[in-house]
């Protein structure tokens, strides 16, 4: 054991990197889903409020649509290579698998699984508002 400990110390001193601390995104998803439950206007306000500041002019009007997001926490991972429209957002970028349910007037209109990107910037969580076409 005396040989292993110095070897581990030497390896870590020359390049061991620690994994980034995972942010707690529970509040973001809870706020999104509370807004979806409250209705389209509340959700639109949530998306405007939580839109990444580098993309504040890239939001869409959702009309009567609401979007519920259910994250798969085990899929949360850093994604520093992510770009939105060819631009790397400022901040610490994370990706997570989500189950998305869209509703109009309370009736489900869509259901799919996809990835969502969230960014921690200046201690706040920002996302990218959906633009259903």
mmCIF file of N, CA and C in Angstrom:
data_model
loop_
_atom_site.group_PDB
_atom_site.id
_atom_site.type_symbol
_atom_site.label_atom_id
_atom_site.label_comp_id
_atom_site.label_asym_id
_atom_site.label_seq_id
_atom_site.Cartn_x
_atom_site.Cartn_y
_atom_site.Cartn_z
ATOM 1 N N UNK A 1 0.813 -1.198 0.000
ATOM 2 C CA UNK A 1 0.000 0.000 0.000
ATOM 3 C C UNK A 1 0.850 1.253 0.000
ATOM 4 N N UNK A 2 2.042 1.178 0.531
ATOM 5 C CA UNK A 2 2.887 2.362 0.612
ATOM 6 C C UNK A 2 3.238 2.863 -0.775
ATOM 7 N N UNK A 3 3.294 2.003 -1.772
ATOM 8 C CA UNK A 3 3.644 2.406 -3.128
ATOM 9 C C UNK A 3 2.432 3.019 -3.829
ATOM 10 N N UNK A 4 1.247 2.508 -3.581
ATOM 11 C CA UNK A 4 0.043 2.969 -4.262
ATOM 12 C C UNK A 4 -0.304 4.403 -3.887
ATOM 13 N N UNK A 5 -0.281 4.757 -2.628
ATOM 14 C CA UNK A 5 -0.668 6.101 -2.195
ATOM 15 C C UNK A 5 0.169 7.191 -2.864
ATOM 16 N N UNK A 6 1.493 7.119 -2.860
ATOM 17 C CA UNK A 6 2.273 8.155 -3.555
ATOM 18 C C UNK A 6 1.977 8.192 -5.050
ATOM 19 N N UNK A 7 1.734 7.035 -5.642
ATOM 20 C CA UNK A 7 1.418 6.993 -7.062
ATOM 21 C C UNK A 7 0.105 7.719 -7.344
ATOM 22 N N UNK A 8 -0.919 7.491 -6.530
ATOM 23 C CA UNK A 8 -2.194 8.178 -6.713
ATOM 24 C C UNK A 8 -2.053 9.680 -6.537
ATOM 25 N N UNK A 9 -1.304 10.093 -5.534
ATOM 26 C CA UNK A 9 -1.082 11.523 -5.308
ATOM 27 C C UNK A 9 -0.383 12.132 -6.508
ATOM 28 N N UNK A 10 0.621 11.463 -7.037
ATOM 29 C CA UNK A 10 1.362 11.978 -8.190
ATOM 30 C C UNK A 10 0.466 12.063 -9.422
ATOM 31 N N UNK A 11 -0.373 11.047 -9.645
ATOM 32 C CA UNK A 11 -1.271 11.069 -10.801
ATOM 33 C C UNK A 11 -2.272 12.221 -10.711
ATOM 34 N N UNK A 12 -2.849 12.410 -9.539
ATOM 35 C CA UNK A 12 -3.829 13.482 -9.385
ATOM 36 C C UNK A 12 -3.176 14.847 -9.497
ATOM 37 N N UNK A 13 -1.971 14.973 -9.036
ATOM 38 C CA UNK A 13 -1.274 16.254 -9.128
ATOM 39 C C UNK A 13 -0.924 16.596 -10.563
ATOM 40 N N UNK A 14 -0.853 15.582 -11.432
ATOM 41 C CA UNK A 14 -0.459 15.846 -12.812
ATOM 42 C C UNK A 14 -1.623 15.830 -13.788
ATOM 43 N N UNK A 15 -2.850 15.827 -13.306
ATOM 44 C CA UNK A 15 -3.915 15.904 -14.293
ATOM 45 C C UNK A 15 -5.234 15.278 -13.935
ATOM 46 N N UNK A 16 -5.423 14.774 -12.739
ATOM 47 C CA UNK A 16 -6.736 14.254 -12.364
ATOM 48 C C UNK A 16 -7.709 15.424 -12.328
ATOM 49 N N UNK A 17 -8.809 15.273 -12.972
ATOM 50 C CA UNK A 17 -9.833 16.317 -12.945
ATOM 51 C C UNK A 17 -11.044 15.780 -12.206
ATOM 52 N N UNK A 18 -11.652 16.621 -11.416
ATOM 53 C CA UNK A 18 -12.854 16.199 -10.728
ATOM 54 C C UNK A 18 -14.055 16.538 -11.598
ATOM 55 N N UNK A 19 -15.086 15.735 -11.486
ATOM 56 C CA UNK A 19 -16.313 16.007 -12.229
ATOM 57 C C UNK A 19 -16.950 17.281 -11.683
ATOM 58 N N UNK A 20 -17.557 18.088 -12.557
ATOM 59 C CA UNK A 20 -18.204 19.303 -12.055
ATOM 60 C C UNK A 20 -19.356 18.971 -11.114
ATOM 61 N N UNK A 21 -19.563 19.822 -10.150
ATOM 62 C CA UNK A 21 -20.664 19.651 -9.201
ATOM 63 C C UNK A 21 -21.987 19.798 -9.945
ATOM 64 N N UNK A 22 -22.864 18.806 -9.821
ATOM 65 C CA UNK A 22 -24.153 18.880 -10.506
ATOM 66 C C UNK A 22 -25.034 19.928 -9.842
ATOM 67 N N UNK A 23 -25.577 20.839 -10.642
ATOM 68 C CA UNK A 23 -26.507 21.816 -10.081
ATOM 69 C C UNK A 23 -27.832 21.158 -9.707
ATOM 70 N N UNK A 24 -28.571 21.822 -8.876
ATOM 71 C CA UNK A 24 -29.889 21.344 -8.478
ATOM 72 C C UNK A 24 -30.935 22.061 -9.339
ATOM 73 N N UNK A 25 -31.419 21.373 -10.343
ATOM 74 C CA UNK A 25 -32.374 21.961 -11.274
ATOM 75 C C UNK A 25 -33.824 21.678 -10.893
ATOM 76 N N UNK A 26 -34.055 21.106 -9.706
ATOM 77 C CA UNK A 26 -35.438 20.765 -9.312
ATOM 78 C C UNK A 26 -36.343 21.988 -9.326
ATOM 79 N N UNK A 27 -35.834 23.130 -8.883
ATOM 80 C CA UNK A 27 -36.642 24.350 -8.855
ATOM 81 C C UNK A 27 -37.067 24.789 -10.239
ATOM 82 N N UNK A 28 -36.173 24.683 -11.210
ATOM 83 C CA UNK A 28 -36.499 25.063 -12.587
ATOM 84 C C UNK A 28 -37.672 24.225 -13.106
ATOM 85 N N UNK A 29 -37.570 22.910 -12.946
ATOM 86 C CA UNK A 29 -38.639 22.035 -13.450
ATOM 87 C C UNK A 29 -39.932 22.204 -12.656
ATOM 88 N N UNK A 30 -39.840 22.409 -11.356
ATOM 89 C CA UNK A 30 -41.041 22.645 -10.547
ATOM 90 C C UNK A 30 -41.718 23.945 -10.971
ATOM 91 N N UNK A 31 -40.940 24.992 -11.205
ATOM 92 C CA UNK A 31 -41.509 26.278 -11.638
ATOM 93 C C UNK A 31 -42.139 26.159 -13.021
ATOM 94 N N UNK A 32 -41.467 25.426 -13.928
ATOM 95 C CA UNK A 32 -42.035 25.227 -15.257
ATOM 96 C C UNK A 32 -43.380 24.514 -15.168
ATOM 97 N N UNK A 33 -43.425 23.428 -14.412
ATOM 98 C CA UNK A 33 -44.650 22.633 -14.350
ATOM 99 C C UNK A 33 -45.763 23.356 -13.595
ATOM 100 N N UNK A 34 -45.406 24.171 -12.602
ATOM 101 C CA UNK A 34 -46.422 24.987 -11.916
ATOM 102 C C UNK A 34 -46.998 26.014 -12.888
ATOM 103 N N UNK A 35 -46.148 26.595 -13.700
ATOM 104 C CA UNK A 35 -46.622 27.570 -14.698
ATOM 105 C C UNK A 35 -47.513 26.879 -15.727
ATOM 106 N N UNK A 36 -47.128 25.667 -16.156
ATOM 107 C CA UNK A 36 -47.954 24.926 -17.120
ATOM 108 C C UNK A 36 -49.323 24.632 -16.527
ATOM 109 N N UNK A 37 -49.365 24.272 -15.257
ATOM 110 C CA UNK A 37 -50.638 23.994 -14.585
ATOM 111 C C UNK A 37 -51.484 25.252 -14.480
ATOM 112 N N UNK A 38 -50.830 26.396 -14.265
ATOM 113 C CA UNK A 38 -51.550 27.665 -14.131
ATOM 114 C C UNK A 38 -52.103 28.166 -15.462
ATOM 115 N N UNK A 39 -51.550 27.672 -16.577
ATOM 116 C CA UNK A 39 -52.102 28.039 -17.874
ATOM 117 C C UNK A 39 -51.091 28.680 -18.812
ATOM 118 N N UNK A 40 -51.507 28.897 -20.055
ATOM 119 C CA UNK A 40 -50.605 29.387 -21.088
ATOM 120 C C UNK A 40 -49.939 30.729 -20.764
ATOM 121 N N UNK A 41 -50.671 31.663 -20.198
ATOM 122 C CA UNK A 41 -50.077 32.966 -19.897
ATOM 123 C C UNK A 41 -48.978 32.839 -18.845
ATOM 124 N N UNK A 42 -49.230 32.066 -17.794
ATOM 125 C CA UNK A 42 -48.215 31.858 -16.749
ATOM 126 C C UNK A 42 -47.000 31.146 -17.326
ATOM 127 N N UNK A 43 -47.224 30.195 -18.210
ATOM 128 C CA UNK A 43 -46.088 29.490 -18.795
ATOM 129 C C UNK A 43 -45.295 30.411 -19.712
ATOM 130 N N UNK A 44 -45.979 31.228 -20.486
ATOM 131 C CA UNK A 44 -45.279 32.173 -21.358
ATOM 132 C C UNK A 44 -44.400 33.106 -20.524
ATOM 133 N N UNK A 45 -44.929 33.571 -19.402
ATOM 134 C CA UNK A 45 -44.149 34.440 -18.510
ATOM 135 C C UNK A 45 -42.941 33.695 -17.945
ATOM 136 N N UNK A 46 -43.124 32.421 -17.578
ATOM 137 C CA UNK A 46 -41.999 31.625 -17.091
ATOM 138 C C UNK A 46 -40.915 31.517 -18.158
ATOM 139 N N UNK A 47 -41.311 31.206 -19.387
ATOM 140 C CA UNK A 47 -40.319 31.056 -20.461
ATOM 141 C C UNK A 47 -39.584 32.370 -20.729
ATOM 142 N N UNK A 48 -40.277 33.484 -20.684
ATOM 143 C CA UNK A 48 -39.603 34.786 -20.872
ATOM 144 C C UNK A 48 -38.631 35.057 -19.726
ATOM 145 N N UNK A 49 -39.050 34.759 -18.520
ATOM 146 C CA UNK A 49 -38.241 35.016 -17.322
ATOM 147 C C UNK A 49 -37.010 34.111 -17.260
ATOM 148 N N UNK A 50 -37.130 32.879 -17.732
ATOM 149 C CA UNK A 50 -36.040 31.910 -17.598
ATOM 150 C C UNK A 50 -35.216 31.741 -18.880
ATOM 151 N N UNK A 51 -35.533 32.496 -19.926
ATOM 152 C CA UNK A 51 -34.794 32.395 -21.184
ATOM 153 C C UNK A 51 -33.357 32.891 -20.978
ATOM 154 N N UNK A 52 -32.379 32.162 -21.514
ATOM 155 C CA UNK A 52 -30.973 32.567 -21.406
ATOM 156 C C UNK A 52 -30.834 33.983 -21.967
ATOM 157 N N UNK A 53 -30.142 34.868 -21.232
ATOM 158 C CA UNK A 53 -30.066 36.271 -21.663
ATOM 159 C C UNK A 53 -29.411 36.477 -23.030
ATOM 160 N N UNK A 54 -28.547 35.564 -23.464
ATOM 161 C CA UNK A 54 -27.952 35.702 -24.796
ATOM 162 C C UNK A 54 -28.964 35.440 -25.905
ATOM 163 N N UNK A 55 -30.115 34.873 -25.541
ATOM 164 C CA UNK A 55 -31.130 34.507 -26.528
ATOM 165 C C UNK A 55 -32.498 35.080 -26.157
ATOM 166 N N UNK A 56 -32.507 36.192 -25.461
ATOM 167 C CA UNK A 56 -33.768 36.770 -24.981
ATOM 168 C C UNK A 56 -34.706 37.178 -26.107
ATOM 169 N N UNK A 57 -34.181 37.383 -27.300
ATOM 170 C CA UNK A 57 -35.050 37.734 -28.427
ATOM 171 C C UNK A 57 -35.481 36.509 -29.226
ATOM 172 N N UNK A 58 -35.192 35.319 -28.704
ATOM 173 C CA UNK A 58 -35.506 34.071 -29.412
ATOM 174 C C UNK A 58 -36.603 33.283 -28.717
ATOM 175 N N UNK A 59 -37.673 33.933 -28.350
ATOM 176 C CA UNK A 59 -38.796 33.212 -27.750
ATOM 177 C C UNK A 59 -39.965 33.227 -28.730
ATOM 178 N N UNK A 60 -40.844 32.281 -28.575
ATOM 179 C CA UNK A 60 -42.019 32.159 -29.437
ATOM 180 C C UNK A 60 -43.271 32.312 -28.597
ATOM 181 N N UNK A 61 -44.307 32.795 -29.205
ATOM 182 C CA UNK A 61 -45.610 32.813 -28.547
ATOM 183 C C UNK A 61 -46.187 31.408 -28.664
ATOM 184 N N UNK A 62 -46.659 30.888 -27.550
ATOM 185 C CA UNK A 62 -47.166 29.521 -27.521
ATOM 186 C C UNK A 62 -48.680 29.426 -27.683
ATOM 187 N N UNK A 63 -49.344 30.576 -27.709
ATOM 188 C CA UNK A 63 -50.795 30.539 -27.823
ATOM 189 C C UNK A 63 -51.414 29.821 -26.640
ATOM 190 N N UNK A 64 -52.249 28.829 -26.895
ATOM 191 C CA UNK A 64 -52.928 28.073 -25.839
ATOM 192 C C UNK A 64 -52.143 26.851 -25.372
ATOM 193 N N UNK A 65 -50.929 26.683 -25.860
ATOM 194 C CA UNK A 65 -50.122 25.509 -25.558
ATOM 195 C C UNK A 65 -49.403 25.641 -24.219
ATOM 196 N N UNK A 66 -49.361 24.548 -23.456
ATOM 197 C CA UNK A 66 -48.519 24.466 -22.258
ATOM 198 C C UNK A 66 -47.602 23.255 -22.408
ATOM 199 N N UNK A 67 -46.465 23.320 -21.715
ATOM 200 C CA UNK A 67 -45.437 22.291 -21.848
ATOM 201 C C UNK A 67 -45.017 21.804 -20.463
ATOM 202 N N UNK A 68 -45.325 20.555 -20.166
ATOM 203 C CA UNK A 68 -44.890 19.939 -18.912
ATOM 204 C C UNK A 68 -43.600 19.178 -19.186
ATOM 205 N N UNK A 69 -42.615 19.321 -18.288
ATOM 206 C CA UNK A 69 -41.320 18.674 -18.443
ATOM 207 C C UNK A 69 -41.045 17.779 -17.238
ATOM 208 N N UNK A 70 -40.791 16.507 -17.501
ATOM 209 C CA UNK A 70 -40.456 15.562 -16.443
ATOM 210 C C UNK A 70 -39.048 15.042 -16.693
ATOM 211 N N UNK A 71 -38.077 15.488 -15.885
ATOM 212 C CA UNK A 71 -36.678 15.127 -16.119
ATOM 213 C C UNK A 71 -36.337 13.706 -15.683
ATOM 214 N N UNK A 72 -35.398 13.121 -16.384
ATOM 215 C CA UNK A 72 -34.806 11.831 -15.994
ATOM 216 C C UNK A 72 -33.466 12.186 -15.343
ATOM 217 N N UNK A 73 -33.473 12.299 -14.020
ATOM 218 C CA UNK A 73 -32.325 12.846 -13.292
ATOM 219 C C UNK A 73 -31.030 12.092 -13.548
ATOM 220 N N UNK A 74 -31.106 10.806 -13.785
ATOM 221 C CA UNK A 74 -29.882 10.021 -13.984
ATOM 222 C C UNK A 74 -29.170 10.378 -15.284
ATOM 223 N N UNK A 75 -29.820 11.147 -16.158
ATOM 224 C CA UNK A 75 -29.205 11.517 -17.436
ATOM 225 C C UNK A 75 -28.513 12.881 -17.388
ATOM 226 N N UNK A 76 -28.584 13.585 -16.277
ATOM 227 C CA UNK A 76 -27.986 14.921 -16.176
ATOM 228 C C UNK A 76 -26.476 14.841 -16.374
ATOM 229 N N UNK A 77 -25.978 15.653 -17.298
ATOM 230 C CA UNK A 77 -24.548 15.634 -17.613
ATOM 231 C C UNK A 77 -24.103 16.995 -18.140
ATOM 232 N N UNK A 78 -22.831 17.345 -17.941
ATOM 233 C CA UNK A 78 -22.327 18.587 -18.527
ATOM 234 C C UNK A 78 -22.300 18.451 -20.050
ATOM 235 N N UNK A 79 -22.512 19.555 -20.753
ATOM 236 C CA UNK A 79 -22.477 19.542 -22.218
ATOM 237 C C UNK A 79 -21.844 20.837 -22.722
ATOM 238 N N UNK A 80 -20.542 21.016 -22.464
ATOM 239 C CA UNK A 80 -19.887 22.273 -22.831
ATOM 240 C C UNK A 80 -19.816 22.529 -24.329
ATOM 241 N N UNK A 81 -20.030 21.517 -25.167
ATOM 242 C CA UNK A 81 -19.973 21.694 -26.612
ATOM 243 C C UNK A 81 -21.285 22.139 -27.241
ATOM 244 N N UNK A 82 -22.333 22.295 -26.435
ATOM 245 C CA UNK A 82 -23.648 22.669 -26.962
ATOM 246 C C UNK A 82 -23.622 24.068 -27.576
ATOM 247 N N UNK A 83 -24.280 24.211 -28.711
ATOM 248 C CA UNK A 83 -24.495 25.526 -29.315
ATOM 249 C C UNK A 83 -25.969 25.687 -29.632
ATOM 250 N N UNK A 84 -26.439 26.907 -29.564
ATOM 251 C CA UNK A 84 -27.805 27.250 -29.978
ATOM 252 C C UNK A 84 -27.660 28.199 -31.159
ATOM 253 N N UNK A 85 -28.145 27.782 -32.297
ATOM 254 C CA UNK A 85 -27.999 28.560 -33.529
ATOM 255 C C UNK A 85 -26.536 28.911 -33.796
ATOM 256 N N UNK A 86 -25.627 27.966 -33.492
ATOM 257 C CA UNK A 86 -24.211 28.161 -33.756
ATOM 258 C C UNK A 86 -23.466 28.990 -32.719
ATOM 259 N N UNK A 87 -24.138 29.375 -31.639
ATOM 260 C CA UNK A 87 -23.533 30.213 -30.606
ATOM 261 C C UNK A 87 -23.452 29.405 -29.308
ATOM 262 N N UNK A 88 -22.286 29.423 -28.677
ATOM 263 C CA UNK A 88 -22.133 28.780 -27.370
ATOM 264 C C UNK A 88 -22.644 29.744 -26.306
ATOM 265 N N UNK A 89 -23.671 29.367 -25.560
ATOM 266 C CA UNK A 89 -24.199 30.256 -24.521
ATOM 267 C C UNK A 89 -23.171 30.468 -23.406
ATOM 268 N N UNK A 90 -23.178 31.649 -22.833
ATOM 269 C CA UNK A 90 -22.335 31.896 -21.661
ATOM 270 C C UNK A 90 -22.846 31.063 -20.504
ATOM 271 N N UNK A 91 -21.937 30.591 -19.650
ATOM 272 C CA UNK A 91 -22.322 29.849 -18.461
ATOM 273 C C UNK A 91 -21.950 28.384 -18.540
ATOM 274 N N UNK A 92 -22.350 27.664 -17.522
ATOM 275 C CA UNK A 92 -22.078 26.238 -17.400
ATOM 276 C C UNK A 92 -23.266 25.483 -17.991
ATOM 277 N N UNK A 93 -23.027 24.760 -19.081
ATOM 278 C CA UNK A 93 -24.101 24.135 -19.852
ATOM 279 C C UNK A 93 -24.288 22.681 -19.430
ATOM 280 N N UNK A 94 -25.548 22.314 -19.219
ATOM 281 C CA UNK A 94 -25.917 20.960 -18.825
ATOM 282 C C UNK A 94 -27.017 20.450 -19.750
ATOM 283 N N UNK A 95 -27.068 19.145 -19.936
ATOM 284 C CA UNK A 95 -28.132 18.497 -20.707
ATOM 285 C C UNK A 95 -28.783 17.441 -19.826
ATOM 286 N N UNK A 96 -30.073 17.244 -20.047
ATOM 287 C CA UNK A 96 -30.817 16.239 -19.299
ATOM 288 C C UNK A 96 -31.929 15.694 -20.195
ATOM 289 N N UNK A 97 -32.179 14.409 -20.071
ATOM 290 C CA UNK A 97 -33.299 13.811 -20.784
ATOM 291 C C UNK A 97 -34.602 14.214 -20.115
ATOM 292 N N UNK A 98 -35.602 14.542 -20.923
ATOM 293 C CA UNK A 98 -36.903 14.932 -20.383
ATOM 294 C C UNK A 98 -38.020 14.245 -21.149
ATOM 295 N N UNK A 99 -39.096 14.010 -20.431
ATOM 296 C CA UNK A 99 -40.337 13.571 -21.047
ATOM 297 C C UNK A 99 -41.198 14.818 -21.163
ATOM 298 N N UNK A 100 -41.622 15.131 -22.374
ATOM 299 C CA UNK A 100 -42.354 16.368 -22.652
ATOM 300 C C UNK A 100 -43.796 16.034 -22.980
ATOM 301 N N UNK A 101 -44.711 16.714 -22.305
ATOM 302 C CA UNK A 101 -46.125 16.577 -22.619
ATOM 303 C C UNK A 101 -46.674 17.965 -22.922
ATOM 304 N N UNK A 102 -47.255 18.121 -24.113
ATOM 305 C CA UNK A 102 -47.887 19.396 -24.469
ATOM 306 C C UNK A 102 -49.393 19.251 -24.324
ATOM 307 N N UNK A 103 -50.016 20.357 -23.926
ATOM 308 C CA UNK A 103 -51.469 20.372 -23.748
ATOM 309 C C UNK A 103 -52.045 21.666 -24.326
ATOM 310 N N UNK A 104 -53.264 21.555 -24.814
ATOM 311 C CA UNK A 104 -54.059 22.707 -25.219
ATOM 312 C C UNK A 104 -55.402 22.564 -24.518
ATOM 313 N N UNK A 105 -55.768 23.590 -23.761
ATOM 314 C CA UNK A 105 -57.012 23.565 -22.993
ATOM 315 C C UNK A 105 -57.125 22.313 -22.121
ATOM 316 N N UNK A 106 -56.001 21.898 -21.553
ATOM 317 C CA UNK A 106 -55.994 20.761 -20.640
ATOM 318 C C UNK A 106 -55.920 19.395 -21.293
ATOM 319 N N UNK A 107 -56.063 19.325 -22.606
ATOM 320 C CA UNK A 107 -56.010 18.037 -23.307
ATOM 321 C C UNK A 107 -54.624 17.818 -23.894
ATOM 322 N N UNK A 108 -54.065 16.629 -23.669
ATOM 323 C CA UNK A 108 -52.744 16.311 -24.203
ATOM 324 C C UNK A 108 -52.778 16.330 -25.727
ATOM 325 N N UNK A 109 -51.818 17.026 -26.309
ATOM 326 C CA UNK A 109 -51.718 17.107 -27.771
ATOM 327 C C UNK A 109 -50.421 16.500 -28.289
ATOM 328 N N UNK A 110 -49.482 16.239 -27.384
ATOM 329 C CA UNK A 110 -48.216 15.653 -27.791
ATOM 330 C C UNK A 110 -47.484 15.083 -26.604
ATOM 331 N N UNK A 111 -46.650 14.093 -26.907
ATOM 332 C CA UNK A 111 -45.883 13.436 -25.850
ATOM 333 C C UNK A 111 -44.625 12.881 -26.507
ATOM 334 N N UNK A 112 -43.458 13.275 -25.996
ATOM 335 C CA UNK A 112 -42.215 12.757 -26.556
ATOM 336 C C UNK A 112 -41.094 12.809 -25.520
ATOM 337 N N UNK A 113 -40.011 12.148 -25.845
ATOM 338 C CA UNK A 113 -38.823 12.162 -25.003
ATOM 339 C C UNK A 113 -37.726 12.861 -25.782
ATOM 340 N N UNK A 114 -37.006 13.733 -25.115
ATOM 341 C CA UNK A 114 -35.937 14.467 -25.775
ATOM 342 C C UNK A 114 -34.924 14.952 -24.764
ATOM 343 N N UNK A 115 -34.059 15.836 -25.200
ATOM 344 C CA UNK A 115 -33.051 16.438 -24.334
ATOM 345 C C UNK A 115 -33.368 17.901 -24.128
ATOM 346 N N UNK A 116 -33.039 18.384 -22.955
ATOM 347 C CA UNK A 116 -33.196 19.802 -22.644
ATOM 348 C C UNK A 116 -31.848 20.305 -22.166
ATOM 349 N N UNK A 117 -31.499 21.497 -22.610
ATOM 350 C CA UNK A 117 -30.271 22.139 -22.148
ATOM 351 C C UNK A 117 -30.625 23.247 -21.183
ATOM 352 N N UNK A 118 -29.886 23.280 -20.076
ATOM 353 C CA UNK A 118 -30.017 24.328 -19.077
ATOM 354 C C UNK A 118 -28.627 24.899 -18.833
ATOM 355 N N UNK A 119 -28.589 26.171 -18.451
ATOM 356 C CA UNK A 119 -27.315 26.844 -18.249
ATOM 357 C C UNK A 119 -27.327 27.547 -16.899
ATOM 358 N N UNK A 120 -26.268 27.360 -16.142
ATOM 359 C CA UNK A 120 -26.089 28.101 -14.899
ATOM 360 C C UNK A 120 -25.187 29.290 -15.221
ATOM 361 N N UNK A 121 -25.711 30.487 -15.020
ATOM 362 C CA UNK A 121 -24.985 31.716 -15.302
ATOM 363 C C UNK A 121 -25.217 32.680 -14.144
ATOM 364 N N UNK A 122 -24.163 33.135 -13.537
ATOM 365 C CA UNK A 122 -24.251 34.055 -12.397
ATOM 366 C C UNK A 122 -25.166 33.514 -11.295
ATOM 367 N N UNK A 123 -25.103 32.195 -11.078
ATOM 368 C CA UNK A 123 -25.865 31.574 -10.002
ATOM 369 C C UNK A 123 -27.329 31.344 -10.307
ATOM 370 N N UNK A 124 -27.768 31.651 -11.517
ATOM 371 C CA UNK A 124 -29.172 31.437 -11.910
ATOM 372 C C UNK A 124 -29.252 30.377 -12.995
ATOM 373 N N UNK A 125 -30.402 29.712 -13.073
ATOM 374 C CA UNK A 125 -30.648 28.713 -14.099
ATOM 375 C C UNK A 125 -31.444 29.340 -15.230
ATOM 376 N N UNK A 126 -30.940 29.132 -16.441
ATOM 377 C CA UNK A 126 -31.632 29.607 -17.634
ATOM 378 C C UNK A 126 -31.837 28.440 -18.597
ATOM 379 N N UNK A 127 -32.865 28.563 -19.411
ATOM 380 C CA UNK A 127 -33.150 27.550 -20.413
ATOM 381 C C UNK A 127 -33.343 28.210 -21.763
ATOM 382 N N UNK A 128 -33.974 27.469 -22.646
ATOM 383 C CA UNK A 128 -34.241 27.917 -24.005
ATOM 384 C C UNK A 128 -35.701 27.594 -24.280
ATOM 385 N N UNK A 129 -36.513 28.616 -24.443
ATOM 386 C CA UNK A 129 -37.951 28.431 -24.621
ATOM 387 C C UNK A 129 -38.222 27.619 -25.883
ATOM 388 N N UNK A 130 -39.204 26.744 -25.800
ATOM 389 C CA UNK A 130 -39.562 25.942 -26.981
ATOM 390 C C UNK A 130 -40.271 26.800 -28.022
ATOM 391 N N UNK A 131 -40.097 26.412 -29.263
ATOM 392 C CA UNK A 131 -40.791 27.069 -30.364
ATOM 393 C C UNK A 131 -41.430 26.000 -31.242
ATOM 394 N N UNK A 132 -42.589 25.501 -30.829
ATOM 395 C CA UNK A 132 -43.239 24.459 -31.633
ATOM 396 C C UNK A 132 -43.664 25.035 -32.978
ATOM 397 N N UNK A 133 -43.452 24.278 -33.992
ATOM 398 C CA UNK A 133 -43.787 24.730 -35.350
ATOM 399 C C UNK A 133 -44.976 23.961 -35.878
#
